[in-house]
XYZ file of C-alpha atoms in Angstrom:
571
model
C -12.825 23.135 -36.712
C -15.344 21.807 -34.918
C -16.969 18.271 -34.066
C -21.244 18.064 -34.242
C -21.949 15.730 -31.753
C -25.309 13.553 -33.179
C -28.073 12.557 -30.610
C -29.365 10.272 -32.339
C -28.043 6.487 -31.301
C -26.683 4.343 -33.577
C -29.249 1.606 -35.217
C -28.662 -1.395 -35.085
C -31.220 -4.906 -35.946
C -32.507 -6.067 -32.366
C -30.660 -9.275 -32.651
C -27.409 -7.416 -33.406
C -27.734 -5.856 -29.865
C -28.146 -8.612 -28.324
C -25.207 -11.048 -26.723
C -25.527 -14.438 -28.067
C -22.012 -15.754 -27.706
C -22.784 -17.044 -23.895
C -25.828 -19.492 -25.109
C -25.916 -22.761 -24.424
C -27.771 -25.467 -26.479
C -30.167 -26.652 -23.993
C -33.502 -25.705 -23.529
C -32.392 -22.451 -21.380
C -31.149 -21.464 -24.950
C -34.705 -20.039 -25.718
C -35.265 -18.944 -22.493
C -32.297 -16.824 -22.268
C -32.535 -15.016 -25.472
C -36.258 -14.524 -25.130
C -34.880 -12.633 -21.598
C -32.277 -10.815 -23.257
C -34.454 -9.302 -26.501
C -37.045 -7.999 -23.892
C -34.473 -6.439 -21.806
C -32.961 -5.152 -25.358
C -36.361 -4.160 -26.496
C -36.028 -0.409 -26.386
C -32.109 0.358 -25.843
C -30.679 -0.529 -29.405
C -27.289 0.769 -29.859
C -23.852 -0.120 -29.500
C -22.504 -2.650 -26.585
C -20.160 -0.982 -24.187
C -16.773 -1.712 -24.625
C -14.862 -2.822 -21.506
C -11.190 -2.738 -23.564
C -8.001 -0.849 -22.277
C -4.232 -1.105 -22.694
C -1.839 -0.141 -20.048
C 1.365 -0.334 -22.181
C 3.039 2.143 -24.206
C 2.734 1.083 -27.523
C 4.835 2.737 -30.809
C 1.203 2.715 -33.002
C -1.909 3.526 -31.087
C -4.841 1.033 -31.845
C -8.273 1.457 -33.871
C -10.467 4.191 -31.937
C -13.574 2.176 -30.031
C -16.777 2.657 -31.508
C -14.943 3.320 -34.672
C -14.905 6.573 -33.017
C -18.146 7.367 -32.029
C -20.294 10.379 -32.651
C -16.697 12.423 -33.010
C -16.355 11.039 -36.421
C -17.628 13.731 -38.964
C -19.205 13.097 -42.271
C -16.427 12.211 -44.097
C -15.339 9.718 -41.376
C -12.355 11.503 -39.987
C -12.164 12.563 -36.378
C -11.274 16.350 -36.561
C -9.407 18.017 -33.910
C -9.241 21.658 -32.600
C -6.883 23.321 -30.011
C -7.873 24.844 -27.007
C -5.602 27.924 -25.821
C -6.197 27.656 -21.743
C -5.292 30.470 -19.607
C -1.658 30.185 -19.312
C -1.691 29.958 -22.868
C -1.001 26.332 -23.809
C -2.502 25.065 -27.139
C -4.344 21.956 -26.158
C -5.414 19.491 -28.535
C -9.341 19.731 -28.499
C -12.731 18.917 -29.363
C -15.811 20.771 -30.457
C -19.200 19.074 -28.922
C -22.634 20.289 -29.465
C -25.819 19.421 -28.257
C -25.196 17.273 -25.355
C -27.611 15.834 -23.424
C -28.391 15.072 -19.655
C -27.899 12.058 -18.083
C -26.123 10.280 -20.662
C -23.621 8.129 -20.461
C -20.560 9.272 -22.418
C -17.434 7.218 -22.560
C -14.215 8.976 -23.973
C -10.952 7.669 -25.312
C -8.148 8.543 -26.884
C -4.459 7.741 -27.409
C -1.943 10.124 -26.282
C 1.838 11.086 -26.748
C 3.964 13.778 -25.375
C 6.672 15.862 -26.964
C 9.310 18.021 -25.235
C 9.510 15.913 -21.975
C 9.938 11.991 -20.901
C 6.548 11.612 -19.413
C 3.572 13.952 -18.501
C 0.211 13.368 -16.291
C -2.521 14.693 -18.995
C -5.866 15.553 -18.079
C -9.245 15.670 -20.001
C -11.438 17.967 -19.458
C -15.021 19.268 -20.396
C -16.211 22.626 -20.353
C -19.926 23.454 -21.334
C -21.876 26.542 -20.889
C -22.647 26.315 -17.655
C -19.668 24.329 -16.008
C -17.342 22.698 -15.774
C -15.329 19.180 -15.182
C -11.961 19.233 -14.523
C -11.468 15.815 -14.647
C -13.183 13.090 -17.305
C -9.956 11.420 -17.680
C -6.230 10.983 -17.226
C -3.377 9.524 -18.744
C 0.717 9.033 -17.784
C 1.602 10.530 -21.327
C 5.271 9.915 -22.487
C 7.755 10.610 -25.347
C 8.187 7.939 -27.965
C 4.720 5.623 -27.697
C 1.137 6.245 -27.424
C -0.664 5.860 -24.027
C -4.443 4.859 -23.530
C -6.709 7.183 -22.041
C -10.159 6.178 -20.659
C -12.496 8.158 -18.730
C -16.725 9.585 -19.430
C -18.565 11.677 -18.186
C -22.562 12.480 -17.285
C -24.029 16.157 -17.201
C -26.611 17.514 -14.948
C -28.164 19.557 -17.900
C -28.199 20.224 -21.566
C -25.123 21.630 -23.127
C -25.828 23.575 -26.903
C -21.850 23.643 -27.115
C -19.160 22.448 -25.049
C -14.867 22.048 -25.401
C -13.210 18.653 -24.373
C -9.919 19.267 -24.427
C -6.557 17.665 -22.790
C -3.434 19.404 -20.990
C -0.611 18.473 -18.814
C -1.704 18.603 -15.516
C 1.311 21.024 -14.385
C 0.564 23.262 -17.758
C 3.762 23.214 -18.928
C 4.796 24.025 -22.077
C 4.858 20.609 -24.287
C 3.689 18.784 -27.153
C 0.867 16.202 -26.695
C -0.733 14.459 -29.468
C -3.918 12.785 -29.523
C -4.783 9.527 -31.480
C -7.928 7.233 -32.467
C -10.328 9.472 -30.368
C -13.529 8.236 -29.462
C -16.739 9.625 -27.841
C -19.512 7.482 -27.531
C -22.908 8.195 -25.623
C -25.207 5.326 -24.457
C -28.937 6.418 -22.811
C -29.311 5.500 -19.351
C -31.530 2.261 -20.646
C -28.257 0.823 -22.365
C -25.992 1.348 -19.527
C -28.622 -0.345 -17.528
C -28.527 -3.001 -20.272
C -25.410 -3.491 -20.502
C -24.796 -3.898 -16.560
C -27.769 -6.524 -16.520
C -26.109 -8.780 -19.370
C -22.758 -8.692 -17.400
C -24.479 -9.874 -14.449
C -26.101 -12.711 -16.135
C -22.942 -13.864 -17.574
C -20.819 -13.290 -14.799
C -22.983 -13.288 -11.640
C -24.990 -16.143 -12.573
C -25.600 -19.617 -14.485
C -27.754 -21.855 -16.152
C -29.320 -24.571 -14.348
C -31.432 -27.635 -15.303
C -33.146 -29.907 -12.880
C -33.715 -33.119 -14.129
C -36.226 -35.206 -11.902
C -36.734 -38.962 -12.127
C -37.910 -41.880 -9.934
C -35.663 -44.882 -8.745
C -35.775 -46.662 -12.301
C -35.025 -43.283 -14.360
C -38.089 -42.612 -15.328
C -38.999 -38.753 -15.780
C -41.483 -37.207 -13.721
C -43.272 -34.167 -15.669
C -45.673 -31.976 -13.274
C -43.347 -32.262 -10.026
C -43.481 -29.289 -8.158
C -39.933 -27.760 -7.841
C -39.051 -25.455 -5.051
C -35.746 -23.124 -5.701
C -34.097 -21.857 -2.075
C -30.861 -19.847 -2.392
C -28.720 -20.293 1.028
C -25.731 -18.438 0.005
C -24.283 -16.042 -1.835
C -21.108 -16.724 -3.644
C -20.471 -12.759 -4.397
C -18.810 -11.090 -0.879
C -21.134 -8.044 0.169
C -20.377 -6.932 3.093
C -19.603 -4.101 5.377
C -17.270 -3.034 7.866
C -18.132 -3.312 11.872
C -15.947 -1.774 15.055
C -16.226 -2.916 18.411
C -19.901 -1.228 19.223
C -20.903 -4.841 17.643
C -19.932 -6.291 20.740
C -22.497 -7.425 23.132
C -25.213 -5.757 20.652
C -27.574 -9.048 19.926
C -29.595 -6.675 17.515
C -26.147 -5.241 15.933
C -25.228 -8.735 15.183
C -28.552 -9.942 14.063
C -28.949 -7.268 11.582
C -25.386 -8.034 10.230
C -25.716 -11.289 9.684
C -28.788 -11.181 8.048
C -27.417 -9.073 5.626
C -23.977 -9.776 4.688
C -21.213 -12.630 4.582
C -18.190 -10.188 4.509
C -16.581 -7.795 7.072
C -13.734 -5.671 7.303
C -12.870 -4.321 10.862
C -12.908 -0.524 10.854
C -9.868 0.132 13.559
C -9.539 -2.222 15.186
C -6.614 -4.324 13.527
C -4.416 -1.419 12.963
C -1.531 -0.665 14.835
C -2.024 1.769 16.661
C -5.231 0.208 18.344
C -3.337 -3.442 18.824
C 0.015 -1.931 20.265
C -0.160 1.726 21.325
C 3.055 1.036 23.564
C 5.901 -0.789 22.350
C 5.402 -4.624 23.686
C 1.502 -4.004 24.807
C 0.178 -5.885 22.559
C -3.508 -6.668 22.520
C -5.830 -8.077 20.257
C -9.350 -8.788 22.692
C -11.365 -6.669 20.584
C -10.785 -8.086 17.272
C -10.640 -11.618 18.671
C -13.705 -11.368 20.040
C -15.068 -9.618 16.934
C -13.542 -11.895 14.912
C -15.504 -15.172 17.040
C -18.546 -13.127 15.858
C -18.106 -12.667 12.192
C -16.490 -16.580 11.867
C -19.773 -18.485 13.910
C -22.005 -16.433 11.446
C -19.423 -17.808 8.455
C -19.008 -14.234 7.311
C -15.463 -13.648 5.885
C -13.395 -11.129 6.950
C -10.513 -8.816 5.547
C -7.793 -7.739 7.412
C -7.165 -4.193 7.253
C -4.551 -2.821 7.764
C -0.888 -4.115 8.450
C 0.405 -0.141 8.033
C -0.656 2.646 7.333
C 1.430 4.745 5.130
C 0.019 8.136 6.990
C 2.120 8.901 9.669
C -0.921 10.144 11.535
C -2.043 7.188 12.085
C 1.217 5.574 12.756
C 1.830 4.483 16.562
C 3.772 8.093 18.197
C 6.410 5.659 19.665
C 6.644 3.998 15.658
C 7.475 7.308 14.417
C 10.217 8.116 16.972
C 12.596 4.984 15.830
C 14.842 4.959 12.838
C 17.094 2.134 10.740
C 17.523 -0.995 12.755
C 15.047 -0.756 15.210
C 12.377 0.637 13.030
C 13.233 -2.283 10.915
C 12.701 -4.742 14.090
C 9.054 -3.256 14.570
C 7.898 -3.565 11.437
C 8.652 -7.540 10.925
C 7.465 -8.138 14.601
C 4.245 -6.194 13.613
C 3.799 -8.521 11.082
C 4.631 -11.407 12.294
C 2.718 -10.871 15.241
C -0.456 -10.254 13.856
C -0.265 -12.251 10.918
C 1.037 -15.631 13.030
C -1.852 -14.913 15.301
C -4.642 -14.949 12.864
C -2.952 -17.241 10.120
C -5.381 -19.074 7.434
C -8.047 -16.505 9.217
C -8.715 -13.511 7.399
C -9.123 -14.240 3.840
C -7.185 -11.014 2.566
C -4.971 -7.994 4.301
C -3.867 -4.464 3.062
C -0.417 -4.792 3.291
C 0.061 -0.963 2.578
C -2.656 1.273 2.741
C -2.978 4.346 1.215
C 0.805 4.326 -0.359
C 0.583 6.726 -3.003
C -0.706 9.425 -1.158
C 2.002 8.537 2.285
C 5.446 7.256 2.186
C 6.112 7.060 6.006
C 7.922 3.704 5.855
C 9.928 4.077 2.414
C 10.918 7.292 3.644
C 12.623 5.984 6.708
C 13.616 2.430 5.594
C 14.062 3.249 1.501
C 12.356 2.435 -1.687
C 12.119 -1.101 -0.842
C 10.410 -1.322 2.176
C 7.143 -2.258 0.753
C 8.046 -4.947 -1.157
C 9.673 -6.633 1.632
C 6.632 -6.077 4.038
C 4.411 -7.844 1.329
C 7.471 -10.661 1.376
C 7.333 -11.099 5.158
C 3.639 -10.844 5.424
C 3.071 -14.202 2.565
C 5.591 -16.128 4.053
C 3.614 -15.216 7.851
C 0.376 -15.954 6.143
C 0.503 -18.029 2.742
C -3.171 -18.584 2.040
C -4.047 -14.859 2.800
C -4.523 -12.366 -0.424
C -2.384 -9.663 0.018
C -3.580 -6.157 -1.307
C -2.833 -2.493 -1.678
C -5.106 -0.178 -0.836
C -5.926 3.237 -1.635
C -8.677 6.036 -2.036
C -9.772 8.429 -4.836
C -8.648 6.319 -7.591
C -12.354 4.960 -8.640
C -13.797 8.208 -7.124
C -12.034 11.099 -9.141
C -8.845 11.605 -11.610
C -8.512 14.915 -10.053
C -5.694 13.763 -7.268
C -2.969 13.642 -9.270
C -1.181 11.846 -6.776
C -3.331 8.479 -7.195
C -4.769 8.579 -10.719
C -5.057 5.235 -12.217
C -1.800 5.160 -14.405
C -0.112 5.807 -11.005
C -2.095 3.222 -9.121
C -1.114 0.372 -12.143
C 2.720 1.886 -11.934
C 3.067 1.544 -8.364
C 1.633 -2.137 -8.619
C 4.101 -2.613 -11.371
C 6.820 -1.267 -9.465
C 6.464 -3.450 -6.130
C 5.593 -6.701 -8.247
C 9.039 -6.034 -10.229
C 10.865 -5.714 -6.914
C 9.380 -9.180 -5.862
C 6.437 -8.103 -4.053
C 3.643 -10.862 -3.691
C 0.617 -8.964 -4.589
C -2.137 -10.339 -5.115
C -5.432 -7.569 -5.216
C -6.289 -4.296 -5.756
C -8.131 -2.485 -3.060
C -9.656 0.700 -4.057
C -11.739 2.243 -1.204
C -14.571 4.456 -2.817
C -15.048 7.513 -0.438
C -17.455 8.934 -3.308
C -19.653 12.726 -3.234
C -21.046 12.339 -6.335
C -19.714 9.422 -8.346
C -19.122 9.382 -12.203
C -20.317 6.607 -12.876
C -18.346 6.729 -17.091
C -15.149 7.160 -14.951
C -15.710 4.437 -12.583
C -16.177 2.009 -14.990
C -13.239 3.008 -17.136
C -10.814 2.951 -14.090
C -11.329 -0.237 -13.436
C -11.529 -1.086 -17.196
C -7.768 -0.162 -17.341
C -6.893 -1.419 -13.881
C -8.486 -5.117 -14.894
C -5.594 -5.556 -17.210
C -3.747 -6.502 -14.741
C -5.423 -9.766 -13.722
C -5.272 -9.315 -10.394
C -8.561 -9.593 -8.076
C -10.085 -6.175 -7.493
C -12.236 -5.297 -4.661
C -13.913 -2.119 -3.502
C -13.447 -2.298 0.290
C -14.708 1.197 1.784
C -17.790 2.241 0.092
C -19.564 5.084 0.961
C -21.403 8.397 0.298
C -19.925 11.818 1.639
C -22.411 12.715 4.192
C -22.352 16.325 2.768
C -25.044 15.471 0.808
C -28.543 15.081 1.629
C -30.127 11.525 2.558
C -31.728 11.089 -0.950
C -28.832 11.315 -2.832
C -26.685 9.259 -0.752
C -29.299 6.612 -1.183
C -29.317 7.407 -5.405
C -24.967 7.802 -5.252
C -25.071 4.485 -3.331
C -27.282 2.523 -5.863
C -25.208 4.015 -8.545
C -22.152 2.394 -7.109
C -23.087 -0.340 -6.144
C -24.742 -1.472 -9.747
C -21.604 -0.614 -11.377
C -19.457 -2.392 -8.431
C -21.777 -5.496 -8.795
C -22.206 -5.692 -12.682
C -18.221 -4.871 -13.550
C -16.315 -8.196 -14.970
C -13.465 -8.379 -12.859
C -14.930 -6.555 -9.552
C -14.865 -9.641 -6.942
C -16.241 -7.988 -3.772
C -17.545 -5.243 -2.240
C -17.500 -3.925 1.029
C -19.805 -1.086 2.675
C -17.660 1.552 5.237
C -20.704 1.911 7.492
C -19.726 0.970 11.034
C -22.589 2.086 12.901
C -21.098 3.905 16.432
C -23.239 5.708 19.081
C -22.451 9.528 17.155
C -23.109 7.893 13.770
C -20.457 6.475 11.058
C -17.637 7.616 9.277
C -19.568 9.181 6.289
C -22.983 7.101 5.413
C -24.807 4.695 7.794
C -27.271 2.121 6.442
C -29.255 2.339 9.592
C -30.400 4.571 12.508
C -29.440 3.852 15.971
C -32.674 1.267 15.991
C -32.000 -0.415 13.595
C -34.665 1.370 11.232
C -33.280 1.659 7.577
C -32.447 4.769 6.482
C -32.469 5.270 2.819
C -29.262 4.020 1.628
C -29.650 0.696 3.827
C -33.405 0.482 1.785
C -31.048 0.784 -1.055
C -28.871 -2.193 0.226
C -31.804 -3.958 1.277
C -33.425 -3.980 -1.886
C -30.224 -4.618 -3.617
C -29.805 -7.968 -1.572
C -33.125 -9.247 -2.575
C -32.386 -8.428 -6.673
C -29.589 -10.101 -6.623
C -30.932 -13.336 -4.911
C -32.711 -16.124 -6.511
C -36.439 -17.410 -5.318
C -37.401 -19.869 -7.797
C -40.669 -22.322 -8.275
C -42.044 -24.244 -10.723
C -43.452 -27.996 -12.444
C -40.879 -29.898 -14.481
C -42.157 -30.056 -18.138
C -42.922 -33.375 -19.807
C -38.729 -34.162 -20.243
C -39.035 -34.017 -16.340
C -37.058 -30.761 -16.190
C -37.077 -27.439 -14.359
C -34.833 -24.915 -15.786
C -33.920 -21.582 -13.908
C -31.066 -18.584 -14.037
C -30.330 -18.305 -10.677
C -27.500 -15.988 -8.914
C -23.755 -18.154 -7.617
C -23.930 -19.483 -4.613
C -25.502 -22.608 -2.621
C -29.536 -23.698 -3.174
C -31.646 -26.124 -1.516
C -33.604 -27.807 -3.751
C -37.083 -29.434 -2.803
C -38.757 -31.645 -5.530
C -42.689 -32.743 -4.618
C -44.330 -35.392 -6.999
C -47.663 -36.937 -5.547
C -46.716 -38.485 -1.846
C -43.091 -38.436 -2.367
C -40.714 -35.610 -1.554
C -36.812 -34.985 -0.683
C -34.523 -31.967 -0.765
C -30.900 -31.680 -1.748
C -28.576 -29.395 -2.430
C -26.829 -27.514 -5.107
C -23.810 -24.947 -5.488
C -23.618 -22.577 -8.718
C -20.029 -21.933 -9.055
C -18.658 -19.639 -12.597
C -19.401 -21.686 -16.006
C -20.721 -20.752 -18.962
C -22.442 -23.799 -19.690
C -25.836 -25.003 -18.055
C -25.567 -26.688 -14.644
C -27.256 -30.216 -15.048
C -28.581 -31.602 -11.770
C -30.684 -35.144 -11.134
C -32.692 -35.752 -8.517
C -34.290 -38.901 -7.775
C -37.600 -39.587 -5.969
């Protein structure tokens, strides 16, 4: 039985596709939805849908998009079964005729039979490839689990098989529920980041200008001067920044967040037990704080025990114990109220060096020791190729949300989710869907290594890197974002912004360009009710008001609100 997938969007009335819920009743009413239906104009169709569920639940809920282009013309979803090589029935679904480039979101509800939980993979085949991962769930016995995932394709696909499996192929029952697949042209994803940036990234702001007695001025010249950024964008730096005037002028120019690449972890502070030393990130710590840049602290320890200290790895119980809470106390004493977050544990669900030598609760009691060192400081996990793939089972994003469970139950204070985004060519449908399900938590989520495998060419870093960075930028509950582009004499770890000049190569044109959209230059005469209404980006303004021979400046922060900002300035 199959499933004919239709091209055609859904239609829907202009003003049904556009978001009115965030207007205000002032005068940037009009202004606003006059933005919105041009940016509309062209891309009708349904508005993405940024719900997930993390818990089990005994009834799975309504499908989104009432389903999508799987429903059929009687308005039931049908569903197939795949038979994959080692000859497991999958459940399954027939797709025709899809198309390049578009943005298709898929979810389902899951349950498995004939075993207490199971990791259960989506995946696409079409004529001419295939993706092994669009998609995975942590399946179980009982209740129905939420899967969310999408995909893109490089071509056009006559007929294709989605179809879900346990990711060890064994032998058991899974079930699918409420199915959905629902495609949106690259205009409406576009769309749709663009009208979560103007709810969440920006505000509303009317400048009302009078003289001393309160009377309105009309026809003052208003000048609009953004100082500040209130969204962290940043990258991270090593010591080669050091001495480097031009380094350090191009950084701060750019950014006002850094995350030091090495030089904070333990093996580069204490390579010898009791030789301590922290001159390098002191002094690049002077640098990033007189250029009020804020910094991350990465890491505390590092679950690899590669890049654990060789004289770490050689103790056991007690003393092993001893090093670890004078580790953190150490550095976190030293630098208290300083760096404005620190990975507690990175990279924990791929390495286990600690709980394997001190047990299961290790972790939690480094996160305990490290708020009580350092109570202002955000404490995070952090870990890669859980917003780049769902193909390492090891750190899908049902085991990234478990493991945060698990050390929160056990008393942990965590407080952010650090997912590093080491991408080669990012899917953009996943992306959004992982941190979809991972922003039910309520916890801050920042993506602190970003970069571009250098395996491809310069073009597509640049095109992977804008990709990313949108998405990064335009998702609801994504509160930072830092680059992993260190520049060093041999180049960076993966993706530099920069050549050794300080030219831009094409991903820092990317940045560049980036920085400027997302930046508000604003100008203007107040209308005859003496006011000057704008949309600019959060952050900190300078505002200059001009009326005949007097002048004067003030300024003005945009901090999160839905309704307008109303400002007065007197001449």
């Amino acid at each position: 039985m199959g499933v004919v997938v239709l091209l055609a969007p859904c239609c829907h009335s202009l003003l049904r596709s556009v978001h009115i819920s965030f207007c205000i009743s002032t005068l940037y009413n009009l202004h606003s939805l006059v933005e919105l239906i041009a940016v509309s104009a062209g891309a009708e169709g349904p508005w993405y849908d940024y719900s997930a569920y993390t818990e089990c639940k005994y009834h799975p809920e309504a499908p989104l998009y009432n389903g999508g282009v799987l429903v059929d013309r009687s308005g039931r979803i049908p569903v197939a079964y795949h038979k994959t090589e080692t000859g497991v029935y999958s459940p399954a679904f027939l797709l025709y005729n899809l198309t390049e480039t578009t943005r298709y979101s898929f979810s389902c509800w899951v349950k498995a039979k004939g075993t207490g939980s199971a990791l259960v993979r989506a995946t696409l085949s079409t004529e001419g490839s295939t993706l092994n991962c669009i998609g995975t769930v942590l399946a179980r016995s009982g209740c129905w689990s939420f899967l969310k995932g999408g995909f893109v394709l490089d071509s056009f696909s006559r007929s294709s098989i989605l179809y879900l499996q346990d990711v060890d192929e064994k032998m058991i029952e899974i079930s699918v529920a409420s199915a959905s697949l629902q495609p949106f042209s690259v205009e409406q994803w576009s769309m749709h980041q663009q009208d979560s940036i103007r709810t969440r990234r920006k505000r509303a702001v009317t400048i009302h200008v009078s003289d001393e007695q309160g009377n309105l001025i009309s026809g003052a010249s208003v000048s609009i001067q953004q100082l500040s950024r209130d969204f962290p964008f940043g990258s991270a730096i090593a010591n080669t920044i050091l001495g480097n005037k031009q380094y350090q002028e191009w950084f701060a120019e750019r950014f006002n967040a850094a995350v030091f690449e090495n030089e904070l972890k333990w093996y580069a502070t204490e390579p010898e037990p009791g030789r301590v030393n922290y001159t390098l990130a002191d002094e690049m710590l002077e640098f990033v704080m007189s250029n009020q840049i804020i910094a991350r602290g990465h890491n505390i320890f590092w679950e690899d025990p590669i890049y654990t200290p060789s004289w770490v790895r050689k103790l056991s119980g007690d003393d092993l114990r001893a090093a670890v809470r004078s580790r953190i106390q150490s550095l976190l004493s030293r630098y208290r109220g300083q760096f404005v977050h620190w990975d507690v544990s990175n990279e924990m669900l791929h390495f286990d060096f600690y709980e394997q030598r001190l047990g299961s609760n290790a972790s939690s009691e480094f996160f305990h020791t490290a708020q009580q060192s350092d109570p202002l400081a955000t404490l995070f996990m952090n870990e890669f190729n859980v917003v780049e793939t769902c193909s390492d089972a090891r750190s899908t994003v049902d085991s990234y949300i478990t493991r945060l469970k698990e050390l929160k139950n056990a008393g942990a204070i965590l407080e952010g989710i650090g997912l590093e985004g080491h991408f080669w060519r990012p899917n953009i449908p996943l992306m959004r869907a992982v941190l979809d399900k991972l922003s039910t938590l309520e916890l801050p989520i920042w993506l602190t290594e970003i970069d571009i495998s250098k395996k491809v060419d310069a073009q597509k870093q640049a095109l992977y890197l804008e990709e990313v960075l949108r998405e990064g930028f335009s998702h609801p509950s994504v509160g930072g974002i830092i680059l992993w582009t260190a520049l060093h004499p041999n180049g960076c770890y993966q993706m530099c912004l920069t050549d050794q000049s300080f030219g831009n190569l094409p991903t820092g044109d990317v940045v560049d360009e980036l920085l400027k959209e997302w930046e508000t230059t604003e100008g203007g005469l107040t209308d005859e009710h003496g006011q000057y209404s704008f949309i600019g980006f959060l952050g900190e303004y300078k505002v200059s008001v001009v009326a005949g021979n007097e002048s004067t400046e003030t300024s003005l922060f945009l901090s999160r609100g839905r309704e307008t900002k109303h400002a007065t300035v007197h001449l």
